[in-house]
mmCIF file of C-alpha atoms and ligand atoms in Angstrom:
data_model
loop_
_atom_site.group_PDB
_atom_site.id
_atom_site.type_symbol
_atom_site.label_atom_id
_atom_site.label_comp_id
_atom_site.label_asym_id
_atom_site.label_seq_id
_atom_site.Cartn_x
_atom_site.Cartn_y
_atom_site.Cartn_z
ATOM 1 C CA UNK A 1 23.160 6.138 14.019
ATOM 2 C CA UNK A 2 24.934 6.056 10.760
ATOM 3 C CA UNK A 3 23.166 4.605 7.955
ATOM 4 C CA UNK A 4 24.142 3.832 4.758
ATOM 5 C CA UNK A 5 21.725 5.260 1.889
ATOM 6 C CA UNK A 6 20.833 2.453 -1.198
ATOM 7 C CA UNK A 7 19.633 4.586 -4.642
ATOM 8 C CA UNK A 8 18.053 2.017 -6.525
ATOM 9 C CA UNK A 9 20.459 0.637 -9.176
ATOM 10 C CA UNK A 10 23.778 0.585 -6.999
ATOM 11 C CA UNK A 11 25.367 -1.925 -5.996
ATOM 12 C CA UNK A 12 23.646 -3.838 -2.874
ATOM 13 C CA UNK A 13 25.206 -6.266 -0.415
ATOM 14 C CA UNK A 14 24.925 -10.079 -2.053
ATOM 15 C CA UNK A 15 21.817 -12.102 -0.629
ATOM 16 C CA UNK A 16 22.429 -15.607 -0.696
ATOM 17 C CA UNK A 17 22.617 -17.538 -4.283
ATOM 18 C CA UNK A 18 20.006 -14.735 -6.092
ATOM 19 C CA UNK A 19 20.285 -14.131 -9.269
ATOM 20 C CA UNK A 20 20.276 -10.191 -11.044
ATOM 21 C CA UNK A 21 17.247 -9.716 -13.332
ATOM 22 C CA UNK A 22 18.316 -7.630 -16.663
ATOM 23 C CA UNK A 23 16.147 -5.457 -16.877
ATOM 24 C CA UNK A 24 14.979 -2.067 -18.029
ATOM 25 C CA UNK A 25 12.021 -0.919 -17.004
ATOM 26 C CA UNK A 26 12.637 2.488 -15.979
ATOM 27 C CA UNK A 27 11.792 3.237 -19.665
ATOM 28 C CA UNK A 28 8.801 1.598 -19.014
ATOM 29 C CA UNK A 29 9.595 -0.751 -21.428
ATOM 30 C CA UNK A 30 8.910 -4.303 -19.862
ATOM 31 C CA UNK A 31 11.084 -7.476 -20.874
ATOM 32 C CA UNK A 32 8.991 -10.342 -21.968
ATOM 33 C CA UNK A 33 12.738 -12.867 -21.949
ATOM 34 C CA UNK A 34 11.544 -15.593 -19.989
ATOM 35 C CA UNK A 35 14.225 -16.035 -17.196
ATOM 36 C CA UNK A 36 15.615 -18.599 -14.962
ATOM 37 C CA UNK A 37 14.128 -18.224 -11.607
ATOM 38 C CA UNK A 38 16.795 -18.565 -8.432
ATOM 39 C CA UNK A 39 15.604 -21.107 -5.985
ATOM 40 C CA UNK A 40 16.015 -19.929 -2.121
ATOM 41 C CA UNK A 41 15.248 -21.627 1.231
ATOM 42 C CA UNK A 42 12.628 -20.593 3.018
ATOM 43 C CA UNK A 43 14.425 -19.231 5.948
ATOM 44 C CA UNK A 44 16.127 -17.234 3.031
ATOM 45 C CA UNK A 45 12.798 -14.575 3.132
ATOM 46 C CA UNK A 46 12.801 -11.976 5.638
ATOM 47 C CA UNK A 47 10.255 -9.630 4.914
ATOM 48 C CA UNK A 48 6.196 -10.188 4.396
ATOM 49 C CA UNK A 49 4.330 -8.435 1.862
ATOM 50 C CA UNK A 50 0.730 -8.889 2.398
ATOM 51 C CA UNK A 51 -2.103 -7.650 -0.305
ATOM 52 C CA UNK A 52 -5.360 -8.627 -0.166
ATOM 53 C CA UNK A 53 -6.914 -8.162 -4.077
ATOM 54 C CA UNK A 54 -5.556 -9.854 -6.872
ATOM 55 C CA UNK A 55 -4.787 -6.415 -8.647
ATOM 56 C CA UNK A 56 -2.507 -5.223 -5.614
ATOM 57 C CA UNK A 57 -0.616 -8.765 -6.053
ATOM 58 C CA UNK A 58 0.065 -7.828 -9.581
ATOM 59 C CA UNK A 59 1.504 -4.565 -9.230
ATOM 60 C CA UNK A 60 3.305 -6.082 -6.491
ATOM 61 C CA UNK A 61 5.005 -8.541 -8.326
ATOM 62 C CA UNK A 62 5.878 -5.859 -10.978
ATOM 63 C CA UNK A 63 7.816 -4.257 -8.379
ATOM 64 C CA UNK A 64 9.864 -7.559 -7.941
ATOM 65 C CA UNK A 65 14.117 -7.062 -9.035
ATOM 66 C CA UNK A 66 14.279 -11.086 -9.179
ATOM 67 C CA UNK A 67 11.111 -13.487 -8.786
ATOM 68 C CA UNK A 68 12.157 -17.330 -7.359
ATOM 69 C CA UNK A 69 10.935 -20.212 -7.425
ATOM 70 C CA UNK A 70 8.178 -21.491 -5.404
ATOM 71 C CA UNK A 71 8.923 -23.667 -2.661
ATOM 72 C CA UNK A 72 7.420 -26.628 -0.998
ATOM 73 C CA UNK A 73 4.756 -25.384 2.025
ATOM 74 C CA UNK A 74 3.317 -27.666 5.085
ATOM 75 C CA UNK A 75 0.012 -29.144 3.855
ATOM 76 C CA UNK A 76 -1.238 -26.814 6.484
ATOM 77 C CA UNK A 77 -0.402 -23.636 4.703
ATOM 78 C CA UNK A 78 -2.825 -22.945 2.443
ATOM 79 C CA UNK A 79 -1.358 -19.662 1.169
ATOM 80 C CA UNK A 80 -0.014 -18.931 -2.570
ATOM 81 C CA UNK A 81 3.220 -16.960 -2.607
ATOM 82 C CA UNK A 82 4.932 -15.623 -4.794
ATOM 83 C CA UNK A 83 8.974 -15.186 -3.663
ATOM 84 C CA UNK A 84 11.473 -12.444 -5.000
ATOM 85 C CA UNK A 85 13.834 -9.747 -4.562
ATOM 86 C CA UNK A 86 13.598 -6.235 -4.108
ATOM 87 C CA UNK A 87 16.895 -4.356 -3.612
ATOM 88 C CA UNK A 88 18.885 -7.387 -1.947
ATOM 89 C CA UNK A 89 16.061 -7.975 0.395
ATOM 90 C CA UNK A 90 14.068 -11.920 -0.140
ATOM 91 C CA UNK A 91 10.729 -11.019 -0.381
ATOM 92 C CA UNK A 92 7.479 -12.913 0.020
ATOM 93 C CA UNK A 93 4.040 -11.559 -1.176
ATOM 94 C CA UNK A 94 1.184 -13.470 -0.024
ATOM 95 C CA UNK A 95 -2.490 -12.596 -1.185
ATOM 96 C CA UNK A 96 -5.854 -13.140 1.005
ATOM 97 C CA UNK A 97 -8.664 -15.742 -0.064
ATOM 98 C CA UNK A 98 -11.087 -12.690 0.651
ATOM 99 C CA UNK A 99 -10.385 -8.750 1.739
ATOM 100 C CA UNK A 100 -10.740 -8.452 6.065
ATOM 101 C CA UNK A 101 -9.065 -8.616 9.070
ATOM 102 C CA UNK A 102 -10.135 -12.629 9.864
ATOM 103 C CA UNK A 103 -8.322 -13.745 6.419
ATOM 104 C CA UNK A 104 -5.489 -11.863 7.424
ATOM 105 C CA UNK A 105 -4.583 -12.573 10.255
ATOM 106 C CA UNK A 106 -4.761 -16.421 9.308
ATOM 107 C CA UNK A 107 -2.504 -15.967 6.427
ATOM 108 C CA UNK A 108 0.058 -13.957 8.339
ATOM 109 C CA UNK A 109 0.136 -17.025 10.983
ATOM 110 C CA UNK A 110 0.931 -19.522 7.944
ATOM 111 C CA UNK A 111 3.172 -17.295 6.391
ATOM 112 C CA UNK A 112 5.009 -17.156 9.598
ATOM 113 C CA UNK A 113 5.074 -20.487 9.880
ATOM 114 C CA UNK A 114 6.458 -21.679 6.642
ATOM 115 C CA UNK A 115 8.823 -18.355 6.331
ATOM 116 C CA UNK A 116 10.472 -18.603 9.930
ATOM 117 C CA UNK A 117 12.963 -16.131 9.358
ATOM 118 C CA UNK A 118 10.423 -13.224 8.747
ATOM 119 C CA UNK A 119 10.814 -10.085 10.308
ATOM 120 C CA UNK A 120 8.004 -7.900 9.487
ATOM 121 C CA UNK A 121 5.577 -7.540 6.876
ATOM 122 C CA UNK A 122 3.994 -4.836 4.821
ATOM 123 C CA UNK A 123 0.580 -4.228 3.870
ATOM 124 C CA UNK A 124 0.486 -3.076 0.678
ATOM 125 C CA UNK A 125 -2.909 -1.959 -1.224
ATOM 126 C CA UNK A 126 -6.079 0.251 -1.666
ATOM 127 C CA UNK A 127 -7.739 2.432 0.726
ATOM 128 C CA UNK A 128 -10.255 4.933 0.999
ATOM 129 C CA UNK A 129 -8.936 8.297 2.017
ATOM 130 C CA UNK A 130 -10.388 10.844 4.332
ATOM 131 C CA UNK A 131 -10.330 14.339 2.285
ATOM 132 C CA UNK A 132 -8.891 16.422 4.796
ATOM 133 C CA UNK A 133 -6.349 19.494 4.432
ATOM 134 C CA UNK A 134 -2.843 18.725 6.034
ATOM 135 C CA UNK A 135 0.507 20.617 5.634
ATOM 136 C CA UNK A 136 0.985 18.673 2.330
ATOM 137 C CA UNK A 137 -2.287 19.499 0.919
ATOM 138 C CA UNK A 138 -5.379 17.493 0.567
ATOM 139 C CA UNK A 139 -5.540 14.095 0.888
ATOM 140 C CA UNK A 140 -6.801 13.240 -3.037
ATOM 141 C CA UNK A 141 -7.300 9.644 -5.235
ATOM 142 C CA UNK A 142 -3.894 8.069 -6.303
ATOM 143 C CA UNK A 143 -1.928 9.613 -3.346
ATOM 144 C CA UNK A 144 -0.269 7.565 -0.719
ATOM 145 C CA UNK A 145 -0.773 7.034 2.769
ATOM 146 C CA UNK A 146 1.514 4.881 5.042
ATOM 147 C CA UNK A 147 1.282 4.635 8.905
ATOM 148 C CA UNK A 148 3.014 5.979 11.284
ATOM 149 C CA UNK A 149 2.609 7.067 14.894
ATOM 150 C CA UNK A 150 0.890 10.309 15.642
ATOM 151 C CA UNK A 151 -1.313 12.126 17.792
ATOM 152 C CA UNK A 152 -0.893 9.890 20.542
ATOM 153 C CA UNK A 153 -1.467 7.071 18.512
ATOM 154 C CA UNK A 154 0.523 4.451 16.792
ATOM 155 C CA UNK A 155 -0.035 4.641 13.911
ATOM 156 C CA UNK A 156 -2.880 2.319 12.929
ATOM 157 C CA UNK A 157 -6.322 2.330 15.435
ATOM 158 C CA UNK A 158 -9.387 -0.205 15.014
ATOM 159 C CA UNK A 159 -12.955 0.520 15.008
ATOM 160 C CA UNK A 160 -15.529 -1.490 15.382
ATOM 161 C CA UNK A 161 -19.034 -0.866 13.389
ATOM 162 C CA UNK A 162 -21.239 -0.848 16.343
ATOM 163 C CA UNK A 163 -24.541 -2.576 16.299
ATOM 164 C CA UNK A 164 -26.230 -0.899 18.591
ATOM 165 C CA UNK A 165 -26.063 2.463 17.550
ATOM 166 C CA UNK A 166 -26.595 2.102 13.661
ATOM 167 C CA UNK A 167 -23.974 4.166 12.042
ATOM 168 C CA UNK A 168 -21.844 5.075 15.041
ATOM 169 C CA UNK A 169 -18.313 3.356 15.988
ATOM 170 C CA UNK A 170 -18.711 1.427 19.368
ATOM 171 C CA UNK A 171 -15.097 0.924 20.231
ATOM 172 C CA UNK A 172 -11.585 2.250 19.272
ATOM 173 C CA UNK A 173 -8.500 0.248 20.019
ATOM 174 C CA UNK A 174 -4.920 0.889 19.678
ATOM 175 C CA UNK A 175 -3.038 -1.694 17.270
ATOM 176 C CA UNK A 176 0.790 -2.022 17.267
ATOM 177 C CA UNK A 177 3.300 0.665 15.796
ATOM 178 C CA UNK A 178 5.160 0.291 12.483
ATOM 179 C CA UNK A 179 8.525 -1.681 13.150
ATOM 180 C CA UNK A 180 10.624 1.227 13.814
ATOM 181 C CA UNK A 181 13.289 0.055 10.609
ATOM 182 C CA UNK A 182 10.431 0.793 8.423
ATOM 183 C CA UNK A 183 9.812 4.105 10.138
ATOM 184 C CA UNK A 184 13.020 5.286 9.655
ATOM 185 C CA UNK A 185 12.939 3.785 5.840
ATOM 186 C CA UNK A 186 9.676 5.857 5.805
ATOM 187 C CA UNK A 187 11.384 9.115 6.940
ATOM 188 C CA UNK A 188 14.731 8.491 5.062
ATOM 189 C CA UNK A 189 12.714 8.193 1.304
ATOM 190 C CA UNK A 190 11.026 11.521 2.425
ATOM 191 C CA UNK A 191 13.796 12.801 3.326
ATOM 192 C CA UNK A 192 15.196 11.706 -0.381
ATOM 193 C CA UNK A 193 12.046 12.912 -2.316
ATOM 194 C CA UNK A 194 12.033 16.094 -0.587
ATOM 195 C CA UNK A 195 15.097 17.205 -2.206
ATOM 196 C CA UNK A 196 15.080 15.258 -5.947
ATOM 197 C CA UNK A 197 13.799 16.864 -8.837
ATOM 198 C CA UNK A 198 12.921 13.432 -10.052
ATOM 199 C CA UNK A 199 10.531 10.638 -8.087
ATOM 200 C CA UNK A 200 12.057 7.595 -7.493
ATOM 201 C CA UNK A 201 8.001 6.177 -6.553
ATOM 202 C CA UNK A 202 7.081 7.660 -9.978
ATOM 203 C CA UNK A 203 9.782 5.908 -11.766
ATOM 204 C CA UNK A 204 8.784 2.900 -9.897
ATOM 205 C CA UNK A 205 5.193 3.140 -11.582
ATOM 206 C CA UNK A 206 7.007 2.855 -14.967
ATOM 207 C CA UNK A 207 7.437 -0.563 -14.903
ATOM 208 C CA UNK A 208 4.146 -1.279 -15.150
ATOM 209 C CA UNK A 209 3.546 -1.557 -18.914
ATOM 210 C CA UNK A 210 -0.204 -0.376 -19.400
ATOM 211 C CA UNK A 211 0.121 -0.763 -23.383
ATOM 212 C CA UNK A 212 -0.064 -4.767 -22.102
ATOM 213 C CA UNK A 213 -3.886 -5.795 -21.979
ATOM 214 C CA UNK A 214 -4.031 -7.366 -18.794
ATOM 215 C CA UNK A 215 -2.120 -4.242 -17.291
ATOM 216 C CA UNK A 216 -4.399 -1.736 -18.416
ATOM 217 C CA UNK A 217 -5.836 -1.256 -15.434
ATOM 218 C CA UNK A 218 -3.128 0.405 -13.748
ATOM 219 C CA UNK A 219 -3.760 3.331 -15.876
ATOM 220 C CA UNK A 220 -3.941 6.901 -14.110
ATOM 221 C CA UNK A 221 -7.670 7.621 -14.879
ATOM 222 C CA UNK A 222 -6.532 11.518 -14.427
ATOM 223 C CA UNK A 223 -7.256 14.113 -12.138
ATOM 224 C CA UNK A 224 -10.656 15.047 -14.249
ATOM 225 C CA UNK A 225 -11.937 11.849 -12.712
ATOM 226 C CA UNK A 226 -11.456 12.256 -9.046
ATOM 227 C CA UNK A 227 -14.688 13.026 -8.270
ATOM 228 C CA UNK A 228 -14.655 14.377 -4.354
ATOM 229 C CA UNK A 229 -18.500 15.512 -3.383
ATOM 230 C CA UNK A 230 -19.581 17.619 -0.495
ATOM 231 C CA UNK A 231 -20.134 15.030 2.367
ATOM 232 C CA UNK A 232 -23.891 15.392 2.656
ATOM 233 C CA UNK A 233 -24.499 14.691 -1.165
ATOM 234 C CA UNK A 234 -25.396 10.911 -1.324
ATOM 235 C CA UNK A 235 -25.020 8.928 -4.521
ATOM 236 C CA UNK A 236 -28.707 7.540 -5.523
ATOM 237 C CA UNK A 237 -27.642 4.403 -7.322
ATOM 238 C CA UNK A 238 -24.388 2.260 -6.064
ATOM 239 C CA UNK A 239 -24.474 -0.085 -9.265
ATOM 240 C CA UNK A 240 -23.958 2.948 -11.363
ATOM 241 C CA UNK A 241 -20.910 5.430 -11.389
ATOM 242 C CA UNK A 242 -21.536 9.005 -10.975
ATOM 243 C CA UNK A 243 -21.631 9.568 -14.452
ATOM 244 C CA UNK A 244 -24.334 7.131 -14.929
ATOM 245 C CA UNK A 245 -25.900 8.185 -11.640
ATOM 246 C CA UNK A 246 -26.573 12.000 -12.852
ATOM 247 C CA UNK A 247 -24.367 13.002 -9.751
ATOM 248 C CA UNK A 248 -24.619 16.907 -9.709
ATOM 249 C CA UNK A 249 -20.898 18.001 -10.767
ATOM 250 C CA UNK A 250 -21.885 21.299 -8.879
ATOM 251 C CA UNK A 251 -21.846 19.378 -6.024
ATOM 252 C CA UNK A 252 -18.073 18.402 -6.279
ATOM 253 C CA UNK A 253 -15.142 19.872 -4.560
ATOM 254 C CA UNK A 254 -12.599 20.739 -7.317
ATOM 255 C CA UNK A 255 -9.300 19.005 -7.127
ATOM 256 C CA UNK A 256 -6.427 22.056 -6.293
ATOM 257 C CA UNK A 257 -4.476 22.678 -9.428
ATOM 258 C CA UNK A 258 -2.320 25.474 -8.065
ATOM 259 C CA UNK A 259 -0.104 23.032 -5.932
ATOM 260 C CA UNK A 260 2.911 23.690 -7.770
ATOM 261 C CA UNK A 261 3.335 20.496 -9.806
ATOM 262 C CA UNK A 262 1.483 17.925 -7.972
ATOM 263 C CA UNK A 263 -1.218 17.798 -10.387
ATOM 264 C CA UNK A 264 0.340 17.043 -13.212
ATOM 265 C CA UNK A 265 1.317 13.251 -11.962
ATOM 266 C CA UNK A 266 5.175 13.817 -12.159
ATOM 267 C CA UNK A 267 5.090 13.643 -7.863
ATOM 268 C CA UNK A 268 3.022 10.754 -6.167
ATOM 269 C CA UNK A 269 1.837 12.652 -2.792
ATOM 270 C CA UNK A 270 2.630 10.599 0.526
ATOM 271 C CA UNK A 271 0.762 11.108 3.923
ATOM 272 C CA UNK A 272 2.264 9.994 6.711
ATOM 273 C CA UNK A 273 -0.414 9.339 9.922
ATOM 274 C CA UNK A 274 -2.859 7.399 11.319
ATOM 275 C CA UNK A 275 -4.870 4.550 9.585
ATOM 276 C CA UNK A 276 -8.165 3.003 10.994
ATOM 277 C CA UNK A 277 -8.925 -0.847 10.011
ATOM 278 C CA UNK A 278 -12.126 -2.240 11.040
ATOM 279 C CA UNK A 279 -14.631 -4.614 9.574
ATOM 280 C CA UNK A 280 -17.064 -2.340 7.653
ATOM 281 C CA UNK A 281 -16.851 -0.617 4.275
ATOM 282 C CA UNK A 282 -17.277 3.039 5.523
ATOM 283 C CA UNK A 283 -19.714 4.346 2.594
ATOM 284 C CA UNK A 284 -20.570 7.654 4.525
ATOM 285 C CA UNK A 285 -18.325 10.634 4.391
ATOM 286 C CA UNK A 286 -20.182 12.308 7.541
ATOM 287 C CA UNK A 287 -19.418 9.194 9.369
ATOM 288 C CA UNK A 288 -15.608 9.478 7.833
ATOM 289 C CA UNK A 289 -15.216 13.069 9.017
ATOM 290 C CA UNK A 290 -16.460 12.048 12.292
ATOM 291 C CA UNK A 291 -14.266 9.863 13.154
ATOM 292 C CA UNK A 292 -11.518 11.306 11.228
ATOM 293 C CA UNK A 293 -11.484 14.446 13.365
ATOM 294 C CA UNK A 294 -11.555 12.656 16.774
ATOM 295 C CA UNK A 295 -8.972 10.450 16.017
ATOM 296 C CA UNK A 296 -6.798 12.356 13.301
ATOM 297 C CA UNK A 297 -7.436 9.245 10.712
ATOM 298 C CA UNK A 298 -6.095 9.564 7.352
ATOM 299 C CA UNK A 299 -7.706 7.107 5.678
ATOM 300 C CA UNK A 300 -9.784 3.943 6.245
ATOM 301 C CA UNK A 301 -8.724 0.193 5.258
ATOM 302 C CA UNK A 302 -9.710 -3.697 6.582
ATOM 303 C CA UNK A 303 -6.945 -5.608 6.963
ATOM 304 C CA UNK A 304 -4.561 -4.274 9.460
ATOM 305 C CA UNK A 305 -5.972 -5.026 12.478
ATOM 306 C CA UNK A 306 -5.875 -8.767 11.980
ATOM 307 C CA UNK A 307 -2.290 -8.522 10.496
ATOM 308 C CA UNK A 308 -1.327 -6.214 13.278
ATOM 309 C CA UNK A 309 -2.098 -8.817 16.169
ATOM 310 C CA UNK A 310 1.100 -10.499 16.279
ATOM 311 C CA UNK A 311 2.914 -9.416 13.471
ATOM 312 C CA UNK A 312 4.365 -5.788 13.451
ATOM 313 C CA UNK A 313 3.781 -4.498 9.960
ATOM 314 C CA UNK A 314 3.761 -1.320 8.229
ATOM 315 C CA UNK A 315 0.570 0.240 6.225
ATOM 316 C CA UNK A 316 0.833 1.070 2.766
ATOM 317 C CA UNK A 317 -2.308 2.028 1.138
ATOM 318 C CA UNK A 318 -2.976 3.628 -2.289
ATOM 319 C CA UNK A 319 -6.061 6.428 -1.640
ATOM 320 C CA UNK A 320 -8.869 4.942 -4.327
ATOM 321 C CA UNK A 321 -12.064 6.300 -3.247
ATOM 322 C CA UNK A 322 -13.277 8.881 -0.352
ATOM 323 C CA UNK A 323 -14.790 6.045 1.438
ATOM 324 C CA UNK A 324 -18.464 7.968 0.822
ATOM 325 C CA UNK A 325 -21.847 6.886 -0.852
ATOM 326 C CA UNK A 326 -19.891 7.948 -4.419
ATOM 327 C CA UNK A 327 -17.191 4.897 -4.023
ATOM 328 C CA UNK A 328 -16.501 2.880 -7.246
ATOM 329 C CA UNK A 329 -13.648 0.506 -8.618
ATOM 330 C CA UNK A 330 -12.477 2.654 -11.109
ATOM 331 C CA UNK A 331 -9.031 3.792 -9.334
ATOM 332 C CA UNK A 332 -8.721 0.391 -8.183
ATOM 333 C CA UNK A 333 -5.728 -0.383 -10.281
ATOM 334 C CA UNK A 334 -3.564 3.021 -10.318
ATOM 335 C CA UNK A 335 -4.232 3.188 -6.648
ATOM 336 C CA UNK A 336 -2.560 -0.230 -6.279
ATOM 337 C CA UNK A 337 0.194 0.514 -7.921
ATOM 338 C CA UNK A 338 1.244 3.753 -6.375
ATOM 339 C CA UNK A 339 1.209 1.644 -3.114
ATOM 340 C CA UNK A 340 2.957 -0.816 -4.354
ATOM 341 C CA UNK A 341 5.657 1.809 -6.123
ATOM 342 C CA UNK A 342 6.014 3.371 -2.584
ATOM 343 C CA UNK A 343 6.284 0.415 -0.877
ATOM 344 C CA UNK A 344 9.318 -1.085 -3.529
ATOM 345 C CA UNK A 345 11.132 2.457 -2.756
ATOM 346 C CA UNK A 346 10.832 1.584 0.812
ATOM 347 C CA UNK A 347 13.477 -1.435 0.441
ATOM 348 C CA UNK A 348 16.360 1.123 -0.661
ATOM 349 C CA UNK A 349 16.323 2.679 2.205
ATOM 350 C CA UNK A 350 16.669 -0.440 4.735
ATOM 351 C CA UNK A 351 19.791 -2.043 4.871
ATOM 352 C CA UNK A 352 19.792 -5.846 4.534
ATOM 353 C CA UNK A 353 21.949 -6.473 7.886
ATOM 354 C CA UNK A 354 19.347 -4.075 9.690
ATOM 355 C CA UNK A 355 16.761 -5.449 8.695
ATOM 356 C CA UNK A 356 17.879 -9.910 9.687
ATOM 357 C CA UNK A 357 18.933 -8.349 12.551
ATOM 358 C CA UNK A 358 15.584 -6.643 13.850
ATOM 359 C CA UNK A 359 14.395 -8.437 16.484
ATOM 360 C CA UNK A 360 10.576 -9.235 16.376
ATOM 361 C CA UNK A 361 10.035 -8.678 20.126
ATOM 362 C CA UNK A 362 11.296 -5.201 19.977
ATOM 363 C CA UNK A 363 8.095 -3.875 18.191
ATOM 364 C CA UNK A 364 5.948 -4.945 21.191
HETATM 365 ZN ZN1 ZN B 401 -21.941 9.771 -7.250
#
């Protein structure tokens, strides 16, 4: 199938009465001109983007070319949204009252009530990652992992946190693929990253202005503070960070710094595989590897299995903690925005006919 290739920054086909956004934030420099927002119609919005913390919202609306005006919602709808534009594409990102797989699933039924004309969503935001070595080197904080089918899988599994058997997995069920535009989006940008001596995801992170106070959490806290222990070293205290804790640093697994230039933050590392979604925190990394090795997961979130029951979406999550006794917030933020970065890039590589055209039927 032919295809035409978007770079961001060329010319796009027209979407329907939006307005261009000046500005230049590629330098990282953010404008602070307040601008006239573009009012759209509802049935104007074609693609979800779902985040459930308030700090994945935020670097999701950085990511935003154009942001419109709100619009009037069913009394029903209890959702905030905030509308926009990324590369020609009407975009709505709706947050979740609370993180889990109930509260999303209920907002992705009143988003797709109010937003008719949506095709498929994207769930953009943290997860924990499972530390294991794959062809593109270990899975570490602030890299990326998105969904997609392998192993016999589809890209996304659910586990339930039996009750039971304390600490064992009772059940694993297959949730729907990826919507198979977003797949080849998916392969397309890695495809284009492969061969560019310059990230397009990294520039992407730019716009987030970190010298702004509220923004400072998006910061990269560096690679000295990716703290990855051996799986049978348990942190004593959870209310204190492993610093605080006394947490052996003996007892870590160093970071690889001979990958080339990985390291060094100029190349945001994407995994492409299976994610699990369930209902529990996993805060045991000999639980993690357990499952991880019979099912080939990647890395561990909550919300995709109630997203994923009638709504084909893709999985976008930011790696912020090893999903082990050691878990803290503190790569919250940057681990947010590298999703979100990714997950903007993805929209120049989907053309906007393709995408009003994908039929919702044809994921299931
Ligand atoms: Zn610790």
């Amino acid at each position: 199938m032919l295809k035409r290739y978007i770079e961001s920054g060329d010319a796009l086909e027209a979407s329907s009465g939006s307005k261009k956004r000046k500005t230049d934030r590629g330098s990282g420099q953010t404008s602070t001109v307040e601008i006239s927002k573009c009012k759209l119609t509802t049935d104007d919005y074609t693609i979800g983007w779902i985040c459930p913390l308030e700090v994945e919202q935020i670097a999701a609306m950085e990511m935003l070319d154009e942001e419109h005006e709100r619009l009037p919602q069913a009394s029903t709808d209890h959702n905030v949204y905030n509308l926009g534009s990324i590369a020609g594409h009407n975009v709505v990102i709706a947050g979740l009252y609370q993180a889990g797989n109930n509260p999303a699933a209920t907002v992705v039924t009143q988003m797709r009530m109010t937003f008719q004309n949506l095709r498929f969503g994207m769930l953009v935001g943290i997860g924990g990652g499972v530390p294991v070595k794959t062809e593109n080197g270990m899975i570490r904080l602030g890299d990326v992992v998105v969904s997609k089918p392998a192993g016999g899988h589809s890209g996304a599994v659910q586990y339930d946190h039996g009750k039971a058997r304390a600490g064992k997995f009772e059940r694993i069920g297959i949730l729907a693929p990826p919507p198979v535009v977003l797949l080849n989006a998916a392969q397309d940008l890695a495809a284009k990253r492969a061969r560019s001596r310059t990230d397009p995801v990294q520039d992407n992170i730019k716009r987030i202005d970190t010298r702004i106070r509220g923004l400072r959490k998006y910061k990269n806290p560096g690679t000295t503070k990716d703290y990855l222990h051996e799986p049978n070293y348990i942190h004593s205290k959870p209310e204190l960070t492993c610093d605080q804790c006394g947490c052996d640093p003996l007892k870590r697994i160093p970071r690889p710094t001979d990958d080339g230039d990985d390291d060094d933050g100029s190349y945001i590392v994407v995994y492409r595989g299976t994610i699990a979604s369930g209902e529990a925190v996993v805060k045991d990394a000999m639980l993690r590897d357990e499952l991880a090795e019979e099912y080939g997961i990647l890395c561990f979130e909550m919300e995709a299995a109630g997203a994923l029951t009638d709504f084909p979406c893709i999985v976008i999550r930011g790696i912020s903690d090893y999903c082990d006794s050691h878990k803290n917030n503190q790569w919250h933020g940057y681990a947010a925005v590298v999703a979100a970065a990714y997950s903007r890039q993805l929209f120049f590589h989907m053309l906007i006919g393709e995408v009003k055209r994908y039929v919702l039927a044809s994921a299931y």
